[in-house]
Amino acid sequence: MRAGRLRHRLQLQQKAKTRDLDSGEFIDSWQTQVTVWAEIEPANASEFIESSATQAQITAKITIRFRPGLDSANWRGEHKGTIYKFEGPPMPDPRSGRKYLLIMASTGVSDGS
C-alpha cells in the first residue's frame, strides 16, 4: 500500500462504559483511542447491492495500516464529523495479512452502535 493513498485522518473510537455524573448509572460512550491515516472510499454499486441482501448498507470502504485488536463490535471510525460503523470484522491484506486492513463500513447511524 502506498502511503499517498492514506490521506484521511481517521479517529478510531472504542466503546466504553462511563459513569454518568448526575445519575451514577453506567452508560455507553465512545472514546478516541488513536488517530490513524486511512483511505476512505465510497463503496461501488455492486458492493452496495450485495450489502442490501444483508441487514447492513455498506457505504464506504476504509483501508488502514495493520493494527491488531480491532473488531466491529466495539470500534467505529470518525472522519470530519462522519461516523463510520464497522460492518463485520476488518479483513487483512491477502498477501501477508499484516500490512493493512480493509474495513467495510456504513454511515448515517446516530452513534455507530
mmCIF file with all atom_site columns, C-alpha atoms in Angstrom:
data_model
loop_
_atom_site.group_PDB
_atom_site.id
_atom_site.type_symbol
_atom_site.label_atom_id
_atom_site.label_alt_id
_atom_site.label_comp_id
_atom_site.label_asym_id
_atom_site.label_entity_id
_atom_site.label_seq_id
_atom_site.pdbx_PDB_ins_code
_atom_site.Cartn_x
_atom_site.Cartn_y
_atom_site.Cartn_z
_atom_site.occupancy
_atom_site.B_iso_or_equiv
_atom_site.pdbx_formal_charge
_atom_site.auth_seq_id
_atom_site.auth_comp_id
_atom_site.auth_asym_id
_atom_site.auth_atom_id
_atom_site.pdbx_PDB_model_num
ATOM 1   C CA . MET A 1 1   ? 0.000   0.000   0.000  1.00 0.00 ? 1   MET A CA 1
ATOM 2   C CA . ARG A 1 2   ? 1.413   3.353   -0.990 1.00 0.00 ? 2   ARG A CA 1
ATOM 3   C CA . ALA A 1 3   ? 1.411   5.938   1.792  1.00 0.00 ? 3   ALA A CA 1
ATOM 4   C CA . GLY A 1 4   ? -0.004  8.609   -0.537 1.00 0.00 ? 4   GLY A CA 1
ATOM 5   C CA . ARG A 1 5   ? -3.337  6.804   -0.683 1.00 0.00 ? 5   ARG A CA 1
ATOM 6   C CA . LEU A 1 6   ? -3.717  7.078   3.096  1.00 0.00 ? 6   LEU A CA 1
ATOM 7   C CA . ARG A 1 7   ? -4.716  10.733  3.117  1.00 0.00 ? 7   ARG A CA 1
ATOM 8   C CA . HIS A 1 8   ? -7.627  10.873  5.572  1.00 0.00 ? 8   HIS A CA 1
ATOM 9   C CA . ARG A 1 9   ? -7.194  11.289  9.341  1.00 0.00 ? 9   ARG A CA 1
ATOM 10  C CA . LEU A 1 10  ? -9.495  8.710   10.925 1.00 0.00 ? 10  LEU A CA 1
ATOM 11  C CA . GLN A 1 11  ? -10.174 8.590   14.644 1.00 0.00 ? 11  GLN A CA 1
ATOM 12  C CA . LEU A 1 12  ? -10.566 5.013   15.857 1.00 0.00 ? 12  LEU A CA 1
ATOM 13  C CA . GLN A 1 13  ? -13.023 5.067   18.732 1.00 0.00 ? 13  GLN A CA 1
ATOM 14  C CA . GLN A 1 14  ? -13.725 2.272   21.173 1.00 0.00 ? 14  GLN A CA 1
ATOM 15  C CA . LYS A 1 15  ? -16.962 1.701   23.048 1.00 0.00 ? 15  LYS A CA 1
ATOM 16  C CA . ALA A 1 16  ? -16.535 2.179   26.792 1.00 0.00 ? 16  ALA A CA 1
ATOM 17  C CA . LYS A 1 17  ? -18.747 2.256   29.852 1.00 0.00 ? 17  LYS A CA 1
ATOM 18  C CA . THR A 1 18  ? -18.606 5.544   31.733 1.00 0.00 ? 18  THR A CA 1
ATOM 19  C CA . ARG A 1 19  ? -20.421 6.670   34.831 1.00 0.00 ? 19  ARG A CA 1
ATOM 20  C CA . ASP A 1 20  ? -22.972 9.454   34.440 1.00 0.00 ? 20  ASP A CA 1
ATOM 21  C CA . LEU A 1 21  ? -22.080 12.171  36.951 1.00 0.00 ? 21  LEU A CA 1
ATOM 22  C CA . ASP A 1 22  ? -25.711 13.096  37.648 1.00 0.00 ? 22  ASP A CA 1
ATOM 23  C CA . SER A 1 23  ? -27.376 9.689   37.973 1.00 0.00 ? 23  SER A CA 1
ATOM 24  C CA . GLY A 1 24  ? -24.378 7.496   38.779 1.00 0.00 ? 24  GLY A CA 1
ATOM 25  C CA . GLU A 1 25  ? -25.502 4.991   36.141 1.00 0.00 ? 25  GLU A CA 1
ATOM 26  C CA . PHE A 1 26  ? -23.105 3.441   33.662 1.00 0.00 ? 26  PHE A CA 1
ATOM 27  C CA . ILE A 1 27  ? -23.678 4.485   30.065 1.00 0.00 ? 27  ILE A CA 1
ATOM 28  C CA . ASP A 1 28  ? -22.055 3.507   26.778 1.00 0.00 ? 28  ASP A CA 1
ATOM 29  C CA . SER A 1 29  ? -19.815 6.166   25.278 1.00 0.00 ? 29  SER A CA 1
ATOM 30  C CA . TRP A 1 30  ? -17.180 6.328   22.542 1.00 0.00 ? 30  TRP A CA 1
ATOM 31  C CA . GLN A 1 31  ? -13.590 7.282   23.313 1.00 0.00 ? 31  GLN A CA 1
ATOM 32  C CA . THR A 1 32  ? -10.944 8.056   20.708 1.00 0.00 ? 32  THR A CA 1
ATOM 33  C CA . GLN A 1 33  ? -8.065  5.623   21.217 1.00 0.00 ? 33  GLN A CA 1
ATOM 34  C CA . VAL A 1 34  ? -5.860  6.589   18.280 1.00 0.00 ? 34  VAL A CA 1
ATOM 35  C CA . THR A 1 35  ? -5.904  8.662   15.101 1.00 0.00 ? 35  THR A CA 1
ATOM 36  C CA . VAL A 1 36  ? -4.555  6.893   12.010 1.00 0.00 ? 36  VAL A CA 1
ATOM 37  C CA . TRP A 1 37  ? -4.006  7.648   8.345  1.00 0.00 ? 37  TRP A CA 1
ATOM 38  C CA . ALA A 1 38  ? -6.677  5.977   6.211  1.00 0.00 ? 38  ALA A CA 1
ATOM 39  C CA . GLU A 1 39  ? -8.088  5.767   2.730  1.00 0.00 ? 39  GLU A CA 1
ATOM 40  C CA . ILE A 1 40  ? -11.861 6.240   2.754  1.00 0.00 ? 40  ILE A CA 1
ATOM 41  C CA . GLU A 1 41  ? -13.662 5.370   -0.485 1.00 0.00 ? 41  GLU A CA 1
ATOM 42  C CA . PRO A 1 42  ? -17.355 5.108   -1.283 1.00 0.00 ? 42  PRO A CA 1
ATOM 43  C CA . ALA A 1 43  ? -18.500 1.537   -1.850 1.00 0.00 ? 43  ALA A CA 1
ATOM 44  C CA . ASN A 1 44  ? -19.135 0.743   -5.501 1.00 0.00 ? 44  ASN A CA 1
ATOM 45  C CA . ALA A 1 45  ? -22.576 -0.197  -6.808 1.00 0.00 ? 45  ALA A CA 1
ATOM 46  C CA . SER A 1 46  ? -22.046 -3.972  -6.697 1.00 0.00 ? 46  SER A CA 1
ATOM 47  C CA . GLU A 1 47  ? -20.862 -3.823  -3.077 1.00 0.00 ? 47  GLU A CA 1
ATOM 48  C CA . PHE A 1 48  ? -23.865 -1.663  -2.181 1.00 0.00 ? 48  PHE A CA 1
ATOM 49  C CA . ILE A 1 49  ? -26.286 -4.073  -3.878 1.00 0.00 ? 49  ILE A CA 1
ATOM 50  C CA . GLU A 1 50  ? -24.570 -7.072  -2.271 1.00 0.00 ? 50  GLU A CA 1
ATOM 51  C CA . SER A 1 51  ? -24.862 -5.442  1.150  1.00 0.00 ? 51  SER A CA 1
ATOM 52  C CA . SER A 1 52  ? -28.596 -4.887  0.570  1.00 0.00 ? 52  SER A CA 1
ATOM 53  C CA . ALA A 1 53  ? -29.074 -8.643  0.873  1.00 0.00 ? 53  ALA A CA 1
ATOM 54  C CA . THR A 1 54  ? -27.876 -8.398  4.466  1.00 0.00 ? 54  THR A CA 1
ATOM 55  C CA . GLN A 1 55  ? -29.044 -6.027  7.183  1.00 0.00 ? 55  GLN A CA 1
ATOM 56  C CA . ALA A 1 56  ? -26.153 -3.575  6.735  1.00 0.00 ? 56  ALA A CA 1
ATOM 57  C CA . GLN A 1 57  ? -25.896 -0.976  3.982  1.00 0.00 ? 57  GLN A CA 1
ATOM 58  C CA . ILE A 1 58  ? -22.195 -0.763  3.156  1.00 0.00 ? 58  ILE A CA 1
ATOM 59  C CA . THR A 1 59  ? -21.494 2.806   2.059  1.00 0.00 ? 59  THR A CA 1
ATOM 60  C CA . ALA A 1 60  ? -17.708 3.063   2.478  1.00 0.00 ? 60  ALA A CA 1
ATOM 61  C CA . LYS A 1 61  ? -14.503 1.047   2.304  1.00 0.00 ? 61  LYS A CA 1
ATOM 62  C CA . ILE A 1 62  ? -11.793 2.096   4.754  1.00 0.00 ? 62  ILE A CA 1
ATOM 63  C CA . THR A 1 63  ? -8.181  0.979   4.437  1.00 0.00 ? 63  THR A CA 1
ATOM 64  C CA . ILE A 1 64  ? -5.712  1.478   7.300  1.00 0.00 ? 64  ILE A CA 1
ATOM 65  C CA . ARG A 1 65  ? -2.314  0.061   8.148  1.00 0.00 ? 65  ARG A CA 1
ATOM 66  C CA . PHE A 1 66  ? -2.485  -3.232  10.051 1.00 0.00 ? 66  PHE A CA 1
ATOM 67  C CA . ARG A 1 67  ? -3.474  -2.787  13.672 1.00 0.00 ? 67  ARG A CA 1
ATOM 68  C CA . PRO A 1 68  ? -4.176  -5.759  15.962 1.00 0.00 ? 68  PRO A CA 1
ATOM 69  C CA . GLY A 1 69  ? -7.198  -5.819  18.234 1.00 0.00 ? 69  GLY A CA 1
ATOM 70  C CA . LEU A 1 70  ? -9.821  -4.119  16.070 1.00 0.00 ? 70  LEU A CA 1
ATOM 71  C CA . ASP A 1 71  ? -13.237 -5.725  15.930 1.00 0.00 ? 71  ASP A CA 1
ATOM 72  C CA . SER A 1 72  ? -16.509 -4.484  14.546 1.00 0.00 ? 72  SER A CA 1
ATOM 73  C CA . ALA A 1 73  ? -18.483 -4.812  17.777 1.00 0.00 ? 73  ALA A CA 1
ATOM 74  C CA . ASN A 1 74  ? -16.510 -2.380  19.930 1.00 0.00 ? 74  ASN A CA 1
ATOM 75  C CA . TRP A 1 75  ? -14.942 0.017   17.436 1.00 0.00 ? 75  TRP A CA 1
ATOM 76  C CA . ARG A 1 76  ? -16.035 2.694   14.998 1.00 0.00 ? 76  ARG A CA 1
ATOM 77  C CA . GLY A 1 77  ? -14.341 5.409   12.966 1.00 0.00 ? 77  GLY A CA 1
ATOM 78  C CA . GLU A 1 78  ? -14.876 9.142   12.728 1.00 0.00 ? 78  GLU A CA 1
ATOM 79  C CA . HIS A 1 79  ? -13.622 11.445  9.984  1.00 0.00 ? 79  HIS A CA 1
ATOM 80  C CA . LYS A 1 80  ? -14.598 15.130  9.836  1.00 0.00 ? 80  LYS A CA 1
ATOM 81  C CA . GLY A 1 81  ? -17.763 14.527  11.852 1.00 0.00 ? 81  GLY A CA 1
ATOM 82  C CA . THR A 1 82  ? -18.905 11.489  9.850  1.00 0.00 ? 82  THR A CA 1
ATOM 83  C CA . ILE A 1 83  ? -19.343 8.328   11.907 1.00 0.00 ? 83  ILE A CA 1
ATOM 84  C CA . TYR A 1 84  ? -18.401 5.038   10.237 1.00 0.00 ? 84  TYR A CA 1
ATOM 85  C CA . LYS A 1 85  ? -19.916 1.931   11.793 1.00 0.00 ? 85  LYS A CA 1
ATOM 86  C CA . PHE A 1 86  ? -17.721 -1.100  11.107 1.00 0.00 ? 86  PHE A CA 1
ATOM 87  C CA . GLU A 1 87  ? -19.784 -3.834  9.446  1.00 0.00 ? 87  GLU A CA 1
ATOM 88  C CA . GLY A 1 88  ? -18.086 -7.158  10.038 1.00 0.00 ? 88  GLY A CA 1
ATOM 89  C CA . PRO A 1 89  ? -14.520 -7.860  11.072 1.00 0.00 ? 89  PRO A CA 1
ATOM 90  C CA . PRO A 1 90  ? -11.640 -5.973  9.434  1.00 0.00 ? 90  PRO A CA 1
ATOM 91  C CA . MET A 1 91  ? -10.126 -8.006  6.579  1.00 0.00 ? 91  MET A CA 1
ATOM 92  C CA . PRO A 1 92  ? -6.315  -8.292  6.471  1.00 0.00 ? 92  PRO A CA 1
ATOM 93  C CA . ASP A 1 93  ? -4.447  -7.959  3.194  1.00 0.00 ? 93  ASP A CA 1
ATOM 94  C CA . PRO A 1 94  ? -4.352  -11.247 1.251  1.00 0.00 ? 94  PRO A CA 1
ATOM 95  C CA . ARG A 1 95  ? -0.588  -11.379 0.782  1.00 0.00 ? 95  ARG A CA 1
ATOM 96  C CA . SER A 1 96  ? 0.990   -11.087 4.249  1.00 0.00 ? 96  SER A CA 1
ATOM 97  C CA . GLY A 1 97  ? -2.037  -10.464 6.459  1.00 0.00 ? 97  GLY A CA 1
ATOM 98  C CA . ARG A 1 98  ? -0.101  -7.827  8.397  1.00 0.00 ? 98  ARG A CA 1
ATOM 99  C CA . LYS A 1 99  ? 0.265   -4.847  6.038  1.00 0.00 ? 99  LYS A CA 1
ATOM 100 C CA . TYR A 1 100 ? -3.173  -3.293  6.026  1.00 0.00 ? 100 TYR A CA 1
ATOM 101 C CA . LEU A 1 101 ? -6.810  -3.858  6.984  1.00 0.00 ? 101 LEU A CA 1
ATOM 102 C CA . LEU A 1 102 ? -9.883  -3.323  4.826  1.00 0.00 ? 102 LEU A CA 1
ATOM 103 C CA . ILE A 1 103 ? -12.966 -2.298  6.787  1.00 0.00 ? 103 ILE A CA 1
ATOM 104 C CA . MET A 1 104 ? -16.447 -2.239  5.286  1.00 0.00 ? 104 MET A CA 1
ATOM 105 C CA . ALA A 1 105 ? -18.484 0.493   6.941  1.00 0.00 ? 105 ALA A CA 1
ATOM 106 C CA . SER A 1 106 ? -21.852 2.194   6.944  1.00 0.00 ? 106 SER A CA 1
ATOM 107 C CA . THR A 1 107 ? -22.664 5.826   7.604  1.00 0.00 ? 107 THR A CA 1
ATOM 108 C CA . GLY A 1 108 ? -25.791 7.640   8.634  1.00 0.00 ? 108 GLY A CA 1
ATOM 109 C CA . VAL A 1 109 ? -26.096 5.971   12.022 1.00 0.00 ? 109 VAL A CA 1
ATOM 110 C CA . SER A 1 110 ? -26.550 8.188   15.054 1.00 0.00 ? 110 SER A CA 1
ATOM 111 C CA . ASP A 1 111 ? -23.766 6.853   17.252 1.00 0.00 ? 111 ASP A CA 1
ATOM 112 C CA . GLY A 1 112 ? -22.250 3.867   15.489 1.00 0.00 ? 112 GLY A CA 1
ATOM 113 C CA . SER A 1 113 ? -23.807 1.265   17.767 1.00 0.00 ? 113 SER A CA 1
#
